[in-house]
């Protein structure tokens, strides 16, 4: 009799636990089509933040140098079209893009990790994306700086740049 009560209690606990777990089943929701990264980048952007990183330092020391690029209230800006870009850095101390216009492309349009720039009058270069580039995101990328010494190339510094839509 005592064994029957123990078995019955365990059976009731298992039944209660089973009905609880099946009641907590999550409903799957459709998230829709992924946002186009090519459409996401097509906009006019203005520099929000620039951080310089010492890549040689053991602790990767960094400094916010955004104010260095300001000329009064003017900050560097870039406009991306479907395949072209233009930069307005008139009167500013540095142009990260080398020239005022050119063409651009992602390394992969569905899952980009780099933007490939081909300036109209300078050597092509790539910038690593530091985040997604959907229509609601800021544009974040890294501009690496290398130096050559005795035939060896060393990554000495990086600029992490964040742009916001105008």
PDB file of C-alpha atoms in Angstrom:
ATOM      1  CA  UNK A   1       0.000   0.000   0.000  1.00  0.00           C
ATOM      2  CA  UNK A   2       2.778   2.342   0.906  1.00  0.00           C
ATOM      3  CA  UNK A   3       4.587   1.581  -2.375  1.00  0.00           C
ATOM      4  CA  UNK A   4       1.389   2.372  -4.315  1.00  0.00           C
ATOM      5  CA  UNK A   5       1.097   5.775  -2.618  1.00  0.00           C
ATOM      6  CA  UNK A   6       4.731   6.598  -3.452  1.00  0.00           C
ATOM      7  CA  UNK A   7       4.277   5.554  -7.085  1.00  0.00           C
ATOM      8  CA  UNK A   8       1.017   7.530  -7.318  1.00  0.00           C
ATOM      9  CA  UNK A   9       2.696  10.672  -5.858  1.00  0.00           C
ATOM     10  CA  UNK A  10       5.592  10.407  -8.306  1.00  0.00           C
ATOM     11  CA  UNK A  11       3.214   9.881 -11.205  1.00  0.00           C
ATOM     12  CA  UNK A  12       1.194  12.975 -10.187  1.00  0.00           C
ATOM     13  CA  UNK A  13       4.390  15.074  -9.897  1.00  0.00           C
ATOM     14  CA  UNK A  14       5.580  13.927 -13.324  1.00  0.00           C
ATOM     15  CA  UNK A  15       2.155  14.639 -14.832  1.00  0.00           C
ATOM     16  CA  UNK A  16       2.105  18.143 -13.292  1.00  0.00           C
ATOM     17  CA  UNK A  17       5.659  18.829 -14.444  1.00  0.00           C
ATOM     18  CA  UNK A  18       4.909  17.579 -17.968  1.00  0.00           C
ATOM     19  CA  UNK A  19       1.821  19.769 -18.314  1.00  0.00           C
ATOM     20  CA  UNK A  20       3.771  22.789 -17.008  1.00  0.00           C
ATOM     21  CA  UNK A  21       6.594  22.328 -19.504  1.00  0.00           C
ATOM     22  CA  UNK A  22       4.250  21.894 -22.449  1.00  0.00           C
ATOM     23  CA  UNK A  23       2.359  25.059 -21.447  1.00  0.00           C
ATOM     24  CA  UNK A  24       5.590  27.110 -21.627  1.00  0.00           C
ATOM     25  CA  UNK A  25       6.193  26.388 -25.300  1.00  0.00           C
ATOM     26  CA  UNK A  26       7.399  29.574 -27.021  1.00  0.00           C
ATOM     27  CA  UNK A  27       5.563  30.800 -30.042  1.00  0.00           C
ATOM     28  CA  UNK A  28       7.796  31.315 -33.071  1.00  0.00           C
ATOM     29  CA  UNK A  29       7.464  34.689 -34.715  1.00  0.00           C
ATOM     30  CA  UNK A  30       8.432  35.647 -38.235  1.00  0.00           C
ATOM     31  CA  UNK A  31      11.230  38.249 -38.205  1.00  0.00           C
ATOM     32  CA  UNK A  32      10.899  39.133 -41.878  1.00  0.00           C
ATOM     33  CA  UNK A  33      13.515  39.591 -44.551  1.00  0.00           C
ATOM     34  CA  UNK A  34      16.964  40.822 -43.526  1.00  0.00           C
ATOM     35  CA  UNK A  35      17.605  44.522 -44.115  1.00  0.00           C
ATOM     36  CA  UNK A  36      19.681  45.362 -47.183  1.00  0.00           C
ATOM     37  CA  UNK A  37      23.172  46.444 -46.155  1.00  0.00           C
ATOM     38  CA  UNK A  38      23.684  48.231 -49.496  1.00  0.00           C
ATOM     39  CA  UNK A  39      20.527  50.288 -48.890  1.00  0.00           C
ATOM     40  CA  UNK A  40      21.553  50.764 -45.249  1.00  0.00           C
ATOM     41  CA  UNK A  41      24.800  52.532 -46.116  1.00  0.00           C
ATOM     42  CA  UNK A  42      23.304  54.808 -48.790  1.00  0.00           C
ATOM     43  CA  UNK A  43      23.022  58.073 -46.899  1.00  0.00           C
ATOM     44  CA  UNK A  44      24.934  61.168 -45.831  1.00  0.00           C
ATOM     45  CA  UNK A  45      26.990  60.632 -42.693  1.00  0.00           C
ATOM     46  CA  UNK A  46      28.803  62.975 -40.293  1.00  0.00           C
ATOM     47  CA  UNK A  47      31.558  61.997 -37.861  1.00  0.00           C
ATOM     48  CA  UNK A  48      30.260  61.473 -34.332  1.00  0.00           C
ATOM     49  CA  UNK A  49      33.306  59.952 -32.663  1.00  0.00           C
ATOM     50  CA  UNK A  50      36.928  59.180 -33.473  1.00  0.00           C
ATOM     51  CA  UNK A  51      39.096  57.109 -31.158  1.00  0.00           C
ATOM     52  CA  UNK A  52      42.817  56.683 -31.756  1.00  0.00           C
ATOM     53  CA  UNK A  53      44.223  53.339 -30.556  1.00  0.00           C
ATOM     54  CA  UNK A  54      47.893  52.605 -29.959  1.00  0.00           C
ATOM     55  CA  UNK A  55      48.246  49.129 -31.481  1.00  0.00           C
ATOM     56  CA  UNK A  56      51.841  48.738 -30.245  1.00  0.00           C
ATOM     57  CA  UNK A  57      50.926  49.256 -26.577  1.00  0.00           C
ATOM     58  CA  UNK A  58      50.299  46.107 -24.542  1.00  0.00           C
ATOM     59  CA  UNK A  59      47.028  47.515 -23.197  1.00  0.00           C
ATOM     60  CA  UNK A  60      45.928  49.148 -26.484  1.00  0.00           C
ATOM     61  CA  UNK A  61      45.769  52.644 -25.017  1.00  0.00           C
ATOM     62  CA  UNK A  62      43.145  54.860 -26.647  1.00  0.00           C
ATOM     63  CA  UNK A  63      42.131  58.500 -26.797  1.00  0.00           C
ATOM     64  CA  UNK A  64      38.983  60.218 -28.033  1.00  0.00           C
ATOM     65  CA  UNK A  65      40.273  62.681 -30.642  1.00  0.00           C
ATOM     66  CA  UNK A  66      36.979  63.762 -32.213  1.00  0.00           C
ATOM     67  CA  UNK A  67      37.555  67.429 -31.387  1.00  0.00           C
ATOM     68  CA  UNK A  68      40.876  67.334 -33.292  1.00  0.00           C
ATOM     69  CA  UNK A  69      38.931  66.859 -36.539  1.00  0.00           C
ATOM     70  CA  UNK A  70      36.453  69.654 -35.927  1.00  0.00           C
ATOM     71  CA  UNK A  71      36.882  72.912 -37.786  1.00  0.00           C
ATOM     72  CA  UNK A  72      34.491  75.144 -35.892  1.00  0.00           C
ATOM     73  CA  UNK A  73      31.216  73.252 -36.080  1.00  0.00           C
ATOM     74  CA  UNK A  74      32.255  71.303 -39.201  1.00  0.00           C
ATOM     75  CA  UNK A  75      33.114  67.632 -38.874  1.00  0.00           C
ATOM     76  CA  UNK A  76      34.221  65.198 -41.599  1.00  0.00           C
ATOM     77  CA  UNK A  77      31.319  63.740 -43.533  1.00  0.00           C
ATOM     78  CA  UNK A  78      30.796  61.192 -46.271  1.00  0.00           C
ATOM     79  CA  UNK A  79      27.920  60.446 -48.620  1.00  0.00           C
ATOM     80  CA  UNK A  80      27.404  56.971 -50.072  1.00  0.00           C
ATOM     81  CA  UNK A  81      25.416  56.432 -53.254  1.00  0.00           C
ATOM     82  CA  UNK A  82      24.655  53.058 -54.850  1.00  0.00           C
ATOM     83  CA  UNK A  83      28.315  52.552 -55.829  1.00  0.00           C
ATOM     84  CA  UNK A  84      30.008  55.942 -55.393  1.00  0.00           C
ATOM     85  CA  UNK A  85      31.023  58.043 -52.420  1.00  0.00           C
ATOM     86  CA  UNK A  86      31.982  61.656 -51.851  1.00  0.00           C
ATOM     87  CA  UNK A  87      33.711  63.223 -48.872  1.00  0.00           C
ATOM     88  CA  UNK A  88      33.554  66.778 -47.545  1.00  0.00           C
ATOM     89  CA  UNK A  89      36.609  67.550 -45.444  1.00  0.00           C
ATOM     90  CA  UNK A  90      37.269  71.084 -46.681  1.00  0.00           C
ATOM     91  CA  UNK A  91      39.305  72.968 -44.080  1.00  0.00           C
ATOM     92  CA  UNK A  92      39.748  69.897 -41.876  1.00  0.00           C
ATOM     93  CA  UNK A  93      43.130  68.618 -40.717  1.00  0.00           C
ATOM     94  CA  UNK A  94      42.887  65.077 -42.100  1.00  0.00           C
ATOM     95  CA  UNK A  95      40.893  63.144 -44.685  1.00  0.00           C
ATOM     96  CA  UNK A  96      40.648  59.444 -43.790  1.00  0.00           C
ATOM     97  CA  UNK A  97      39.435  58.708 -47.320  1.00  0.00           C
ATOM     98  CA  UNK A  98      42.429  60.203 -49.135  1.00  0.00           C
ATOM     99  CA  UNK A  99      40.462  62.008 -51.831  1.00  0.00           C
ATOM    100  CA  UNK A 100      37.066  63.640 -52.270  1.00  0.00           C
ATOM    101  CA  UNK A 101      35.312  60.941 -54.325  1.00  0.00           C
ATOM    102  CA  UNK A 102      35.459  57.452 -55.736  1.00  0.00           C
ATOM    103  CA  UNK A 103      33.650  54.144 -55.812  1.00  0.00           C
ATOM    104  CA  UNK A 104      32.951  51.698 -53.022  1.00  0.00           C
ATOM    105  CA  UNK A 105      31.798  48.093 -52.607  1.00  0.00           C
ATOM    106  CA  UNK A 106      31.284  45.656 -49.759  1.00  0.00           C
ATOM    107  CA  UNK A 107      33.409  42.528 -49.626  1.00  0.00           C
ATOM    108  CA  UNK A 108      30.077  40.634 -49.363  1.00  0.00           C
ATOM    109  CA  UNK A 109      26.729  42.417 -49.877  1.00  0.00           C
ATOM    110  CA  UNK A 110      24.776  40.065 -47.592  1.00  0.00           C
ATOM    111  CA  UNK A 111      27.319  39.789 -44.757  1.00  0.00           C
ATOM    112  CA  UNK A 112      29.793  42.657 -45.163  1.00  0.00           C
ATOM    113  CA  UNK A 113      32.876  42.874 -42.990  1.00  0.00           C
ATOM    114  CA  UNK A 114      34.797  45.408 -45.108  1.00  0.00           C
ATOM    115  CA  UNK A 115      34.151  48.406 -47.308  1.00  0.00           C
ATOM    116  CA  UNK A 116      36.452  48.507 -50.337  1.00  0.00           C
ATOM    117  CA  UNK A 117      37.199  52.086 -51.418  1.00  0.00           C
ATOM    118  CA  UNK A 118      38.593  52.994 -54.834  1.00  0.00           C
ATOM    119  CA  UNK A 119      39.359  56.731 -54.779  1.00  0.00           C
ATOM    120  CA  UNK A 120      39.258  58.573 -58.105  1.00  0.00           C
ATOM    121  CA  UNK A 121      42.894  59.698 -57.821  1.00  0.00           C
ATOM    122  CA  UNK A 122      44.578  57.561 -55.153  1.00  0.00           C
ATOM    123  CA  UNK A 123      45.355  53.936 -54.267  1.00  0.00           C
ATOM    124  CA  UNK A 124      42.441  51.670 -53.237  1.00  0.00           C
ATOM    125  CA  UNK A 125      42.056  50.737 -49.575  1.00  0.00           C
ATOM    126  CA  UNK A 126      39.729  48.738 -47.303  1.00  0.00           C
ATOM    127  CA  UNK A 127      38.091  49.696 -44.021  1.00  0.00           C
ATOM    128  CA  UNK A 128      36.900  47.046 -41.568  1.00  0.00           C
ATOM    129  CA  UNK A 129      33.272  47.420 -40.460  1.00  0.00           C
ATOM    130  CA  UNK A 130      32.790  47.413 -36.681  1.00  0.00           C
ATOM    131  CA  UNK A 131      29.098  46.636 -36.626  1.00  0.00           C
ATOM    132  CA  UNK A 132      26.018  46.019 -38.722  1.00  0.00           C
ATOM    133  CA  UNK A 133      24.984  48.499 -41.364  1.00  0.00           C
ATOM    134  CA  UNK A 134      21.223  48.459 -41.483  1.00  0.00           C
ATOM    135  CA  UNK A 135      19.072  51.542 -42.136  1.00  0.00           C
ATOM    136  CA  UNK A 136      18.793  52.148 -38.363  1.00  0.00           C
ATOM    137  CA  UNK A 137      22.484  51.702 -37.440  1.00  0.00           C
ATOM    138  CA  UNK A 138      25.404  54.097 -37.172  1.00  0.00           C
ATOM    139  CA  UNK A 139      28.322  53.544 -39.541  1.00  0.00           C
ATOM    140  CA  UNK A 140      31.351  52.223 -37.624  1.00  0.00           C
ATOM    141  CA  UNK A 141      34.671  51.223 -39.096  1.00  0.00           C
ATOM    142  CA  UNK A 142      38.402  51.066 -38.405  1.00  0.00           C
ATOM    143  CA  UNK A 143      41.143  52.827 -40.336  1.00  0.00           C
ATOM    144  CA  UNK A 144      44.461  51.012 -39.645  1.00  0.00           C
ATOM    145  CA  UNK A 145      47.789  52.844 -39.870  1.00  0.00           C
ATOM    146  CA  UNK A 146      50.924  50.881 -40.783  1.00  0.00           C
ATOM    147  CA  UNK A 147      54.593  51.826 -40.839  1.00  0.00           C
ATOM    148  CA  UNK A 148      57.514  50.141 -42.548  1.00  0.00           C
ATOM    149  CA  UNK A 149      60.905  49.790 -40.971  1.00  0.00           C
ATOM    150  CA  UNK A 150      63.746  47.716 -42.434  1.00  0.00           C
ATOM    151  CA  UNK A 151      61.369  45.867 -44.742  1.00  0.00           C
ATOM    152  CA  UNK A 152      58.858  44.881 -42.034  1.00  0.00           C
ATOM    153  CA  UNK A 153      55.371  46.367 -41.944  1.00  0.00           C
ATOM    154  CA  UNK A 154      53.907  46.997 -38.486  1.00  0.00           C
ATOM    155  CA  UNK A 155      50.362  47.915 -37.482  1.00  0.00           C
ATOM    156  CA  UNK A 156      51.086  50.878 -35.203  1.00  0.00           C
ATOM    157  CA  UNK A 157      47.788  52.704 -34.823  1.00  0.00           C
ATOM    158  CA  UNK A 158      44.072  52.507 -35.628  1.00  0.00           C
ATOM    159  CA  UNK A 159      41.278  55.010 -35.816  1.00  0.00           C
ATOM    160  CA  UNK A 160      37.850  53.723 -34.811  1.00  0.00           C
ATOM    161  CA  UNK A 161      35.390  56.028 -36.544  1.00  0.00           C
ATOM    162  CA  UNK A 162      31.671  56.294 -35.890  1.00  0.00           C
ATOM    163  CA  UNK A 163      29.416  58.255 -38.232  1.00  0.00           C
ATOM    164  CA  UNK A 164      25.729  59.107 -37.787  1.00  0.00           C
ATOM    165  CA  UNK A 165      23.197  59.917 -40.464  1.00  0.00           C
ATOM    166  CA  UNK A 166      22.683  63.593 -41.205  1.00  0.00           C
TER     167      UNK A 166
END
